[in-house]
Short mmCIF file of N, CA and C in Angstrom, two decimals:
data_model
loop_
_atom_site.label_atom_id
_atom_site.label_comp_id
_atom_site.label_asym_id
_atom_site.label_seq_id
_atom_site.Cartn_x
_atom_site.Cartn_y
_atom_site.Cartn_z
N MET A 1122 -90.24 65.56 -27.37
CA MET A 1122 -89.10 65.13 -26.58
C MET A 1122 -89.00 66.04 -25.36
N ARG A 1123 -88.74 65.46 -24.23
CA ARG A 1123 -88.61 66.22 -23.00
C ARG A 1123 -87.15 66.58 -22.77
N GLY A 1124 -86.93 67.66 -22.00
CA GLY A 1124 -85.60 68.22 -21.80
C GLY A 1124 -84.53 67.21 -21.43
N PHE A 1125 -84.83 66.34 -20.47
CA PHE A 1125 -83.80 65.40 -20.01
C PHE A 1125 -83.37 64.45 -21.13
N GLU A 1126 -84.28 64.20 -22.08
CA GLU A 1126 -83.96 63.28 -23.17
C GLU A 1126 -82.89 63.86 -24.11
N PHE A 1127 -82.85 65.18 -24.24
CA PHE A 1127 -81.80 65.81 -25.05
C PHE A 1127 -80.43 65.55 -24.43
N TYR A 1128 -80.38 65.67 -23.11
CA TYR A 1128 -79.11 65.43 -22.42
C TYR A 1128 -78.72 63.96 -22.51
N ARG A 1129 -79.68 63.09 -22.40
CA ARG A 1129 -79.40 61.66 -22.51
C ARG A 1129 -78.82 61.36 -23.89
N ARG A 1130 -79.42 61.95 -24.94
CA ARG A 1130 -78.90 61.75 -26.29
C ARG A 1130 -77.50 62.31 -26.42
N PHE A 1131 -77.29 63.51 -25.87
CA PHE A 1131 -75.96 64.12 -25.93
C PHE A 1131 -74.94 63.19 -25.30
N LEU A 1132 -75.26 62.63 -24.15
CA LEU A 1132 -74.33 61.76 -23.43
C LEU A 1132 -74.07 60.46 -24.19
N SER A 1133 -74.93 60.11 -25.13
CA SER A 1133 -74.67 58.93 -25.94
C SER A 1133 -73.61 59.21 -27.01
N PHE A 1134 -73.33 60.51 -27.26
CA PHE A 1134 -72.34 60.91 -28.26
C PHE A 1134 -71.04 61.44 -27.65
N ARG A 1135 -71.18 62.14 -26.51
CA ARG A 1135 -70.04 62.84 -25.94
C ARG A 1135 -69.97 62.64 -24.42
N SER A 1136 -68.81 62.96 -23.89
CA SER A 1136 -68.59 62.94 -22.45
C SER A 1136 -69.27 64.16 -21.83
N PRO A 1137 -69.72 64.06 -20.59
CA PRO A 1137 -70.32 65.24 -19.95
C PRO A 1137 -69.33 66.39 -19.82
N ILE A 1138 -68.05 66.07 -19.82
CA ILE A 1138 -67.02 67.11 -19.71
C ILE A 1138 -67.08 68.05 -20.92
N ALA A 1139 -67.43 67.52 -22.09
CA ALA A 1139 -67.51 68.33 -23.30
C ALA A 1139 -68.53 69.45 -23.14
N LEU A 1140 -69.61 69.18 -22.45
CA LEU A 1140 -70.62 70.22 -22.22
C LEU A 1140 -70.28 71.05 -20.99
N ALA A 1141 -69.84 70.41 -19.95
CA ALA A 1141 -69.53 71.12 -18.69
C ALA A 1141 -68.53 72.24 -18.92
N ASN A 1142 -67.53 72.01 -19.75
CA ASN A 1142 -66.50 73.02 -20.01
C ASN A 1142 -67.00 74.19 -20.84
N ARG A 1143 -68.08 73.99 -21.61
CA ARG A 1143 -68.58 75.05 -22.47
C ARG A 1143 -69.55 75.99 -21.75
N LEU A 1144 -70.14 75.53 -20.65
CA LEU A 1144 -71.11 76.36 -19.94
C LEU A 1144 -70.41 77.49 -19.20
N SER A 1145 -71.07 78.65 -19.13
CA SER A 1145 -70.43 79.81 -18.52
C SER A 1145 -70.10 79.57 -17.05
N LYS A 1146 -71.00 78.97 -16.33
CA LYS A 1146 -70.71 78.58 -14.96
C LYS A 1146 -70.37 77.10 -15.03
N LYS A 1147 -69.13 76.78 -14.83
CA LYS A 1147 -68.67 75.40 -14.99
C LYS A 1147 -69.55 74.44 -14.17
N LYS A 1148 -69.99 73.40 -14.81
CA LYS A 1148 -70.81 72.37 -14.18
C LYS A 1148 -69.99 71.10 -14.05
N SER A 1149 -70.29 70.33 -13.05
CA SER A 1149 -69.59 69.06 -12.87
C SER A 1149 -70.20 68.00 -13.78
N GLU A 1150 -69.45 66.92 -13.98
CA GLU A 1150 -69.97 65.78 -14.74
C GLU A 1150 -71.25 65.27 -14.09
N LYS A 1151 -71.25 65.23 -12.77
CA LYS A 1151 -72.41 64.74 -12.01
C LYS A 1151 -73.65 65.58 -12.33
N THR A 1152 -73.48 66.89 -12.43
CA THR A 1152 -74.60 67.78 -12.75
C THR A 1152 -75.13 67.47 -14.15
N ILE A 1153 -74.22 67.32 -15.10
CA ILE A 1153 -74.63 67.03 -16.47
C ILE A 1153 -75.38 65.70 -16.51
N TYR A 1154 -74.89 64.68 -15.82
CA TYR A 1154 -75.61 63.40 -15.76
C TYR A 1154 -76.99 63.59 -15.13
N SER A 1155 -77.09 64.43 -14.09
CA SER A 1155 -78.39 64.62 -13.42
C SER A 1155 -79.40 65.27 -14.36
N TYR A 1156 -78.93 66.09 -15.32
CA TYR A 1156 -79.83 66.67 -16.31
C TYR A 1156 -80.45 65.60 -17.20
N SER A 1157 -79.77 64.47 -17.35
CA SER A 1157 -80.24 63.42 -18.26
C SER A 1157 -81.19 62.43 -17.58
N MET A 1158 -81.45 62.63 -16.31
CA MET A 1158 -82.33 61.72 -15.56
C MET A 1158 -83.79 62.15 -15.69
N PRO A 1159 -84.71 61.19 -15.81
CA PRO A 1159 -86.13 61.55 -15.88
C PRO A 1159 -86.60 62.17 -14.56
N PRO A 1160 -87.65 62.96 -14.62
CA PRO A 1160 -88.12 63.67 -13.43
C PRO A 1160 -88.45 62.78 -12.22
N ASP A 1161 -88.81 61.54 -12.46
CA ASP A 1161 -89.15 60.67 -11.33
C ASP A 1161 -87.92 60.02 -10.69
N SER A 1162 -86.74 60.29 -11.22
CA SER A 1162 -85.50 59.75 -10.66
C SER A 1162 -85.06 60.60 -9.48
N PRO A 1163 -84.55 59.97 -8.43
CA PRO A 1163 -84.05 60.77 -7.31
C PRO A 1163 -82.80 61.58 -7.67
N PHE A 1164 -82.17 61.26 -8.79
CA PHE A 1164 -80.96 61.96 -9.23
C PHE A 1164 -81.27 63.08 -10.22
N HIS A 1165 -82.55 63.24 -10.57
CA HIS A 1165 -82.96 64.27 -11.53
C HIS A 1165 -82.70 65.67 -10.98
N ARG A 1166 -82.29 66.54 -11.88
CA ARG A 1166 -82.11 67.95 -11.55
C ARG A 1166 -82.70 68.75 -12.70
N ALA A 1167 -83.43 69.82 -12.39
CA ALA A 1167 -84.02 70.66 -13.44
C ALA A 1167 -82.90 71.07 -14.39
N ASN A 1168 -83.16 70.91 -15.69
CA ASN A 1168 -82.12 71.20 -16.67
C ASN A 1168 -82.40 72.48 -17.44
N PRO A 1169 -81.37 73.08 -17.99
CA PRO A 1169 -81.52 74.35 -18.70
C PRO A 1169 -82.49 74.32 -19.88
N ILE A 1170 -82.60 73.20 -20.57
CA ILE A 1170 -83.53 73.14 -21.70
C ILE A 1170 -84.97 73.28 -21.20
N ASP A 1171 -85.31 72.60 -20.12
CA ASP A 1171 -86.65 72.74 -19.57
C ASP A 1171 -86.88 74.16 -19.07
N GLU A 1172 -85.84 74.79 -18.51
CA GLU A 1172 -85.97 76.17 -18.04
C GLU A 1172 -86.23 77.11 -19.22
N VAL A 1173 -85.55 76.88 -20.34
CA VAL A 1173 -85.77 77.70 -21.53
C VAL A 1173 -87.19 77.48 -22.05
N LYS A 1174 -87.64 76.23 -22.05
CA LYS A 1174 -89.00 75.92 -22.50
C LYS A 1174 -90.04 76.65 -21.64
N ILE A 1175 -89.87 76.60 -20.33
CA ILE A 1175 -90.79 77.28 -19.41
C ILE A 1175 -90.75 78.79 -19.66
N THR A 1176 -89.56 79.32 -19.88
CA THR A 1176 -89.41 80.75 -20.16
C THR A 1176 -90.13 81.13 -21.45
N LEU A 1177 -89.94 80.32 -22.51
CA LEU A 1177 -90.60 80.62 -23.78
C LEU A 1177 -92.12 80.51 -23.65
N GLU A 1178 -92.60 79.54 -22.87
CA GLU A 1178 -94.05 79.43 -22.65
C GLU A 1178 -94.58 80.68 -21.95
N ALA A 1179 -93.83 81.18 -20.97
CA ALA A 1179 -94.24 82.41 -20.27
C ALA A 1179 -94.24 83.60 -21.23
N PHE A 1180 -93.22 83.66 -22.10
CA PHE A 1180 -93.17 84.72 -23.11
C PHE A 1180 -94.39 84.64 -24.03
N ARG A 1181 -94.74 83.43 -24.45
CA ARG A 1181 -95.88 83.25 -25.36
C ARG A 1181 -97.18 83.70 -24.70
N GLU A 1182 -97.34 83.35 -23.40
CA GLU A 1182 -98.54 83.77 -22.68
C GLU A 1182 -98.62 85.28 -22.55
N ALA A 1183 -97.46 85.93 -22.41
CA ALA A 1183 -97.42 87.38 -22.27
C ALA A 1183 -97.66 88.06 -23.61
N ASP A 1184 -96.97 87.58 -24.65
CA ASP A 1184 -97.05 88.24 -25.95
C ASP A 1184 -96.49 87.30 -27.02
N GLU A 1185 -97.28 87.01 -28.03
CA GLU A 1185 -96.86 86.09 -29.10
C GLU A 1185 -95.61 86.59 -29.82
N LYS A 1186 -95.53 87.90 -30.06
CA LYS A 1186 -94.35 88.45 -30.75
C LYS A 1186 -93.09 88.30 -29.90
N LEU A 1187 -93.20 88.52 -28.60
CA LEU A 1187 -92.06 88.31 -27.70
C LEU A 1187 -91.57 86.87 -27.80
N PHE A 1188 -92.50 85.94 -27.78
CA PHE A 1188 -92.16 84.51 -27.90
C PHE A 1188 -91.42 84.25 -29.22
N ARG A 1189 -91.99 84.72 -30.32
CA ARG A 1189 -91.37 84.47 -31.63
C ARG A 1189 -89.99 85.09 -31.72
N ASP A 1190 -89.85 86.33 -31.21
CA ASP A 1190 -88.55 86.99 -31.24
C ASP A 1190 -87.50 86.21 -30.44
N ALA A 1191 -87.89 85.73 -29.26
CA ALA A 1191 -86.95 84.97 -28.43
C ALA A 1191 -86.59 83.64 -29.10
N ALA A 1192 -87.59 82.94 -29.63
CA ALA A 1192 -87.32 81.67 -30.31
C ALA A 1192 -86.44 81.88 -31.53
N ASN A 1193 -86.71 82.92 -32.30
CA ASN A 1193 -85.89 83.24 -33.47
C ASN A 1193 -84.46 83.57 -33.06
N TYR A 1194 -84.32 84.31 -31.97
CA TYR A 1194 -82.99 84.65 -31.47
C TYR A 1194 -82.19 83.38 -31.18
N LEU A 1195 -82.82 82.43 -30.49
CA LEU A 1195 -82.13 81.18 -30.17
C LEU A 1195 -81.73 80.43 -31.44
N LEU A 1196 -82.64 80.33 -32.38
CA LEU A 1196 -82.33 79.60 -33.61
C LEU A 1196 -81.27 80.31 -34.45
N GLU A 1197 -81.44 81.60 -34.63
CA GLU A 1197 -80.51 82.34 -35.48
C GLU A 1197 -79.10 82.36 -34.89
N ASN A 1198 -78.99 82.37 -33.57
CA ASN A 1198 -77.68 82.40 -32.93
C ASN A 1198 -77.04 81.02 -32.82
N THR A 1199 -77.71 80.01 -33.36
CA THR A 1199 -77.10 78.69 -33.45
C THR A 1199 -76.93 78.28 -34.91
N GLY A 1200 -77.03 79.28 -35.81
CA GLY A 1200 -76.73 79.03 -37.21
C GLY A 1200 -77.92 78.68 -38.10
N TYR A 1201 -79.15 78.83 -37.59
CA TYR A 1201 -80.32 78.51 -38.40
C TYR A 1201 -80.96 79.78 -38.92
N GLU A 1202 -81.47 79.72 -40.13
CA GLU A 1202 -82.20 80.84 -40.69
C GLU A 1202 -83.68 80.55 -40.51
N VAL A 1203 -84.39 81.51 -39.94
CA VAL A 1203 -85.80 81.31 -39.64
C VAL A 1203 -86.63 81.93 -40.75
N THR A 1204 -87.50 81.13 -41.35
CA THR A 1204 -88.41 81.60 -42.37
C THR A 1204 -89.81 81.19 -41.97
N LYS A 1205 -90.68 82.18 -41.82
CA LYS A 1205 -92.05 81.88 -41.42
C LYS A 1205 -92.85 81.52 -42.67
N ILE A 1206 -93.52 80.40 -42.59
CA ILE A 1206 -94.35 79.95 -43.69
C ILE A 1206 -95.79 79.93 -43.19
N LYS A 1207 -96.65 80.63 -43.88
CA LYS A 1207 -98.05 80.67 -43.50
C LYS A 1207 -98.76 79.49 -44.14
N ILE A 1208 -99.31 78.62 -43.31
CA ILE A 1208 -100.06 77.48 -43.80
C ILE A 1208 -101.50 77.94 -43.98
N GLN A 1209 -102.00 77.77 -45.17
CA GLN A 1209 -103.38 78.16 -45.45
C GLN A 1209 -104.33 77.10 -44.88
N PRO A 1210 -105.37 77.55 -44.19
CA PRO A 1210 -106.33 76.57 -43.65
C PRO A 1210 -106.99 75.80 -44.79
N GLU A 1211 -106.99 74.50 -44.66
CA GLU A 1211 -107.65 73.65 -45.64
C GLU A 1211 -108.24 72.46 -44.90
N TYR A 1212 -109.35 71.97 -45.42
CA TYR A 1212 -110.00 70.84 -44.77
C TYR A 1212 -109.16 69.59 -44.97
N ILE A 1213 -108.85 68.93 -43.87
CA ILE A 1213 -108.14 67.65 -43.90
C ILE A 1213 -109.08 66.63 -43.26
N SER A 1214 -109.47 65.65 -44.03
CA SER A 1214 -110.45 64.69 -43.52
C SER A 1214 -109.83 63.75 -42.48
N PRO A 1215 -110.67 63.29 -41.56
CA PRO A 1215 -110.18 62.30 -40.59
C PRO A 1215 -109.60 61.06 -41.25
N SER A 1216 -110.15 60.67 -42.41
CA SER A 1216 -109.63 59.48 -43.09
C SER A 1216 -108.21 59.73 -43.60
N THR A 1217 -107.91 60.96 -44.01
CA THR A 1217 -106.54 61.29 -44.44
C THR A 1217 -105.58 61.22 -43.27
N ILE A 1218 -106.03 61.72 -42.12
CA ILE A 1218 -105.21 61.67 -40.91
C ILE A 1218 -104.95 60.21 -40.54
N LEU A 1219 -105.99 59.40 -40.56
CA LEU A 1219 -105.86 57.98 -40.23
C LEU A 1219 -104.91 57.28 -41.18
N LYS A 1220 -105.03 57.56 -42.49
CA LYS A 1220 -104.17 56.93 -43.49
C LYS A 1220 -102.70 57.27 -43.23
N GLU A 1221 -102.40 58.56 -43.04
CA GLU A 1221 -101.00 58.98 -42.86
C GLU A 1221 -100.40 58.46 -41.55
N THR A 1222 -101.16 58.52 -40.48
CA THR A 1222 -100.62 58.04 -39.20
C THR A 1222 -100.49 56.51 -39.21
N SER A 1223 -101.40 55.84 -39.91
CA SER A 1223 -101.31 54.37 -40.02
C SER A 1223 -100.08 53.95 -40.81
N GLU A 1224 -99.81 54.67 -41.89
CA GLU A 1224 -98.63 54.35 -42.69
C GLU A 1224 -97.35 54.50 -41.87
N ALA A 1225 -97.29 55.56 -41.07
CA ALA A 1225 -96.11 55.76 -40.22
C ALA A 1225 -96.01 54.65 -39.17
N SER A 1226 -97.14 54.28 -38.58
CA SER A 1226 -97.16 53.23 -37.57
C SER A 1226 -96.78 51.88 -38.16
N LEU A 1227 -97.32 51.56 -39.33
CA LEU A 1227 -97.00 50.29 -39.98
C LEU A 1227 -95.52 50.20 -40.34
N MET A 1228 -94.96 51.31 -40.78
CA MET A 1228 -93.53 51.34 -41.10
C MET A 1228 -92.71 51.07 -39.84
N ALA A 1229 -93.12 51.65 -38.71
CA ALA A 1229 -92.40 51.43 -37.44
C ALA A 1229 -92.47 49.98 -37.03
N VAL A 1230 -93.65 49.37 -37.15
CA VAL A 1230 -93.82 47.96 -36.79
C VAL A 1230 -92.96 47.08 -37.70
N LYS A 1231 -93.00 47.36 -39.00
CA LYS A 1231 -92.21 46.58 -39.96
C LYS A 1231 -90.72 46.68 -39.62
N ASN A 1232 -90.26 47.88 -39.29
CA ASN A 1232 -88.84 48.08 -39.00
C ASN A 1232 -88.41 47.41 -37.70
N GLU A 1233 -89.32 47.21 -36.78
CA GLU A 1233 -88.99 46.62 -35.48
C GLU A 1233 -89.11 45.09 -35.47
N GLU A 1234 -89.70 44.50 -36.51
CA GLU A 1234 -89.95 43.06 -36.52
C GLU A 1234 -88.71 42.22 -36.30
N ASP A 1235 -87.63 42.54 -36.98
CA ASP A 1235 -86.43 41.71 -36.85
C ASP A 1235 -85.44 42.26 -35.83
N GLY A 1236 -85.80 43.40 -35.22
CA GLY A 1236 -84.94 43.97 -34.19
C GLY A 1236 -83.75 44.75 -34.73
N LYS A 1237 -83.58 44.75 -36.04
CA LYS A 1237 -82.49 45.49 -36.66
C LYS A 1237 -83.10 46.47 -37.65
N ILE A 1238 -82.59 47.67 -37.66
CA ILE A 1238 -83.11 48.67 -38.59
C ILE A 1238 -81.94 49.25 -39.38
N THR A 1239 -82.08 49.21 -40.70
CA THR A 1239 -81.02 49.75 -41.56
C THR A 1239 -81.18 51.26 -41.67
N LYS A 1240 -80.15 51.89 -42.20
CA LYS A 1240 -80.19 53.34 -42.40
C LYS A 1240 -81.33 53.71 -43.37
N GLU A 1241 -81.51 52.91 -44.41
CA GLU A 1241 -82.56 53.17 -45.39
C GLU A 1241 -83.94 53.05 -44.75
N GLU A 1242 -84.12 52.01 -43.91
CA GLU A 1242 -85.40 51.83 -43.22
C GLU A 1242 -85.68 52.98 -42.26
N ALA A 1243 -84.66 53.42 -41.56
CA ALA A 1243 -84.81 54.53 -40.62
C ALA A 1243 -85.20 55.80 -41.38
N ASN A 1244 -84.53 56.06 -42.50
CA ASN A 1244 -84.86 57.24 -43.30
C ASN A 1244 -86.28 57.16 -43.87
N ALA A 1245 -86.69 55.98 -44.31
CA ALA A 1245 -88.05 55.81 -44.84
C ALA A 1245 -89.08 56.05 -43.73
N GLU A 1246 -88.79 55.54 -42.55
CA GLU A 1246 -89.71 55.73 -41.42
C GLU A 1246 -89.78 57.21 -41.04
N LEU A 1247 -88.64 57.88 -41.01
CA LEU A 1247 -88.64 59.31 -40.71
C LEU A 1247 -89.48 60.09 -41.72
N LYS A 1248 -89.39 59.70 -43.00
CA LYS A 1248 -90.18 60.35 -44.04
C LYS A 1248 -91.67 60.16 -43.78
N GLU A 1249 -92.08 58.94 -43.41
CA GLU A 1249 -93.49 58.67 -43.10
C GLU A 1249 -93.96 59.48 -41.89
N ILE A 1250 -93.11 59.58 -40.89
CA ILE A 1250 -93.45 60.35 -39.69
C ILE A 1250 -93.63 61.82 -40.06
N GLU A 1251 -92.72 62.36 -40.87
CA GLU A 1251 -92.83 63.76 -41.29
C GLU A 1251 -94.10 64.01 -42.09
N GLU A 1252 -94.47 63.08 -42.95
CA GLU A 1252 -95.71 63.22 -43.72
C GLU A 1252 -96.92 63.22 -42.79
N ALA A 1253 -96.93 62.35 -41.81
CA ALA A 1253 -98.03 62.29 -40.84
C ALA A 1253 -98.09 63.58 -40.03
N GLN A 1254 -96.92 64.07 -39.61
CA GLN A 1254 -96.88 65.33 -38.84
C GLN A 1254 -97.40 66.49 -39.68
N ASP A 1255 -97.06 66.51 -40.96
CA ASP A 1255 -97.53 67.57 -41.84
C ASP A 1255 -99.05 67.57 -41.94
N VAL A 1256 -99.64 66.40 -42.11
CA VAL A 1256 -101.10 66.29 -42.20
C VAL A 1256 -101.74 66.75 -40.89
N LEU A 1257 -101.18 66.33 -39.77
CA LEU A 1257 -101.73 66.74 -38.48
C LEU A 1257 -101.58 68.25 -38.26
N GLU A 1258 -100.48 68.82 -38.68
CA GLU A 1258 -100.28 70.27 -38.54
C GLU A 1258 -101.29 71.03 -39.40
N ARG A 1259 -101.52 70.56 -40.63
CA ARG A 1259 -102.50 71.22 -41.49
C ARG A 1259 -103.90 71.12 -40.92
N ARG A 1260 -104.24 69.98 -40.32
CA ARG A 1260 -105.54 69.81 -39.66
C ARG A 1260 -105.65 70.77 -38.47
N LYS A 1261 -104.57 70.90 -37.72
CA LYS A 1261 -104.55 71.80 -36.57
C LYS A 1261 -104.80 73.25 -37.01
N VAL A 1262 -104.14 73.69 -38.08
CA VAL A 1262 -104.34 75.05 -38.59
C VAL A 1262 -105.79 75.24 -39.00
N PHE A 1263 -106.37 74.26 -39.68
CA PHE A 1263 -107.76 74.33 -40.10
C PHE A 1263 -108.68 74.50 -38.90
N LEU A 1264 -108.49 73.68 -37.86
CA LEU A 1264 -109.34 73.75 -36.68
C LEU A 1264 -109.15 75.05 -35.91
N MET A 1265 -107.91 75.51 -35.80
CA MET A 1265 -107.66 76.78 -35.10
C MET A 1265 -108.33 77.95 -35.82
N GLU A 1266 -108.27 77.95 -37.13
CA GLU A 1266 -108.92 79.00 -37.92
C GLU A 1266 -110.44 78.95 -37.74
N LYS A 1267 -110.97 77.75 -37.70
CA LYS A 1267 -112.41 77.57 -37.50
C LYS A 1267 -112.82 78.10 -36.13
N LEU A 1268 -112.05 77.78 -35.10
CA LEU A 1268 -112.35 78.28 -33.75
C LEU A 1268 -112.23 79.80 -33.69
N LYS A 1269 -111.22 80.34 -34.36
CA LYS A 1269 -111.02 81.79 -34.36
C LYS A 1269 -112.23 82.48 -34.99
N LYS A 1270 -112.73 81.95 -36.10
CA LYS A 1270 -113.90 82.53 -36.78
C LYS A 1270 -115.13 82.43 -35.90
N ARG A 1271 -115.31 81.31 -35.22
CA ARG A 1271 -116.48 81.14 -34.33
C ARG A 1271 -116.40 82.08 -33.15
N GLY A 1272 -115.18 82.33 -32.67
CA GLY A 1272 -115.00 83.23 -31.54
C GLY A 1272 -115.46 84.64 -31.87
N LYS A 1273 -115.27 85.05 -33.12
CA LYS A 1273 -115.68 86.39 -33.55
C LYS A 1273 -117.19 86.50 -33.65
N HIS A 1274 -117.86 85.38 -33.93
CA HIS A 1274 -119.30 85.40 -34.12
C HIS A 1274 -120.05 85.00 -32.85
N ALA A 1275 -119.34 84.60 -31.82
CA ALA A 1275 -120.01 84.12 -30.61
C ALA A 1275 -120.58 85.26 -29.79
#
């Protein structure tokens, strides 16, 4: 999800005034709306979420621990407890990836057929998406570990 999309979602729930009043430097409704515009819109304005993302990317390039500390700070100060889980590298076959992503895609197609999606269908689709993401993440860890080992022997 891109930064402006978070603001667009927020505006679907609340008035821009709700956010404008909470920011340390008061922002106008117009400014909040401009944050929700895609980058190709003439009304788009760089938004704080994208600025934080760029900052975190710069931190990561400088030092991985700096990045993790900053990301943890943001999460912990919004009420989340951060627990690092080490994923062990394991071989994930391309057929497993195809199966999981296909199941998620088929669920999405099924849910869109009648144009109406129930809460149960949405939850089932989210579960399929999470399972597909998990398989892809495990494959990513496997490949990164493989590249790291090759880098040592190159």
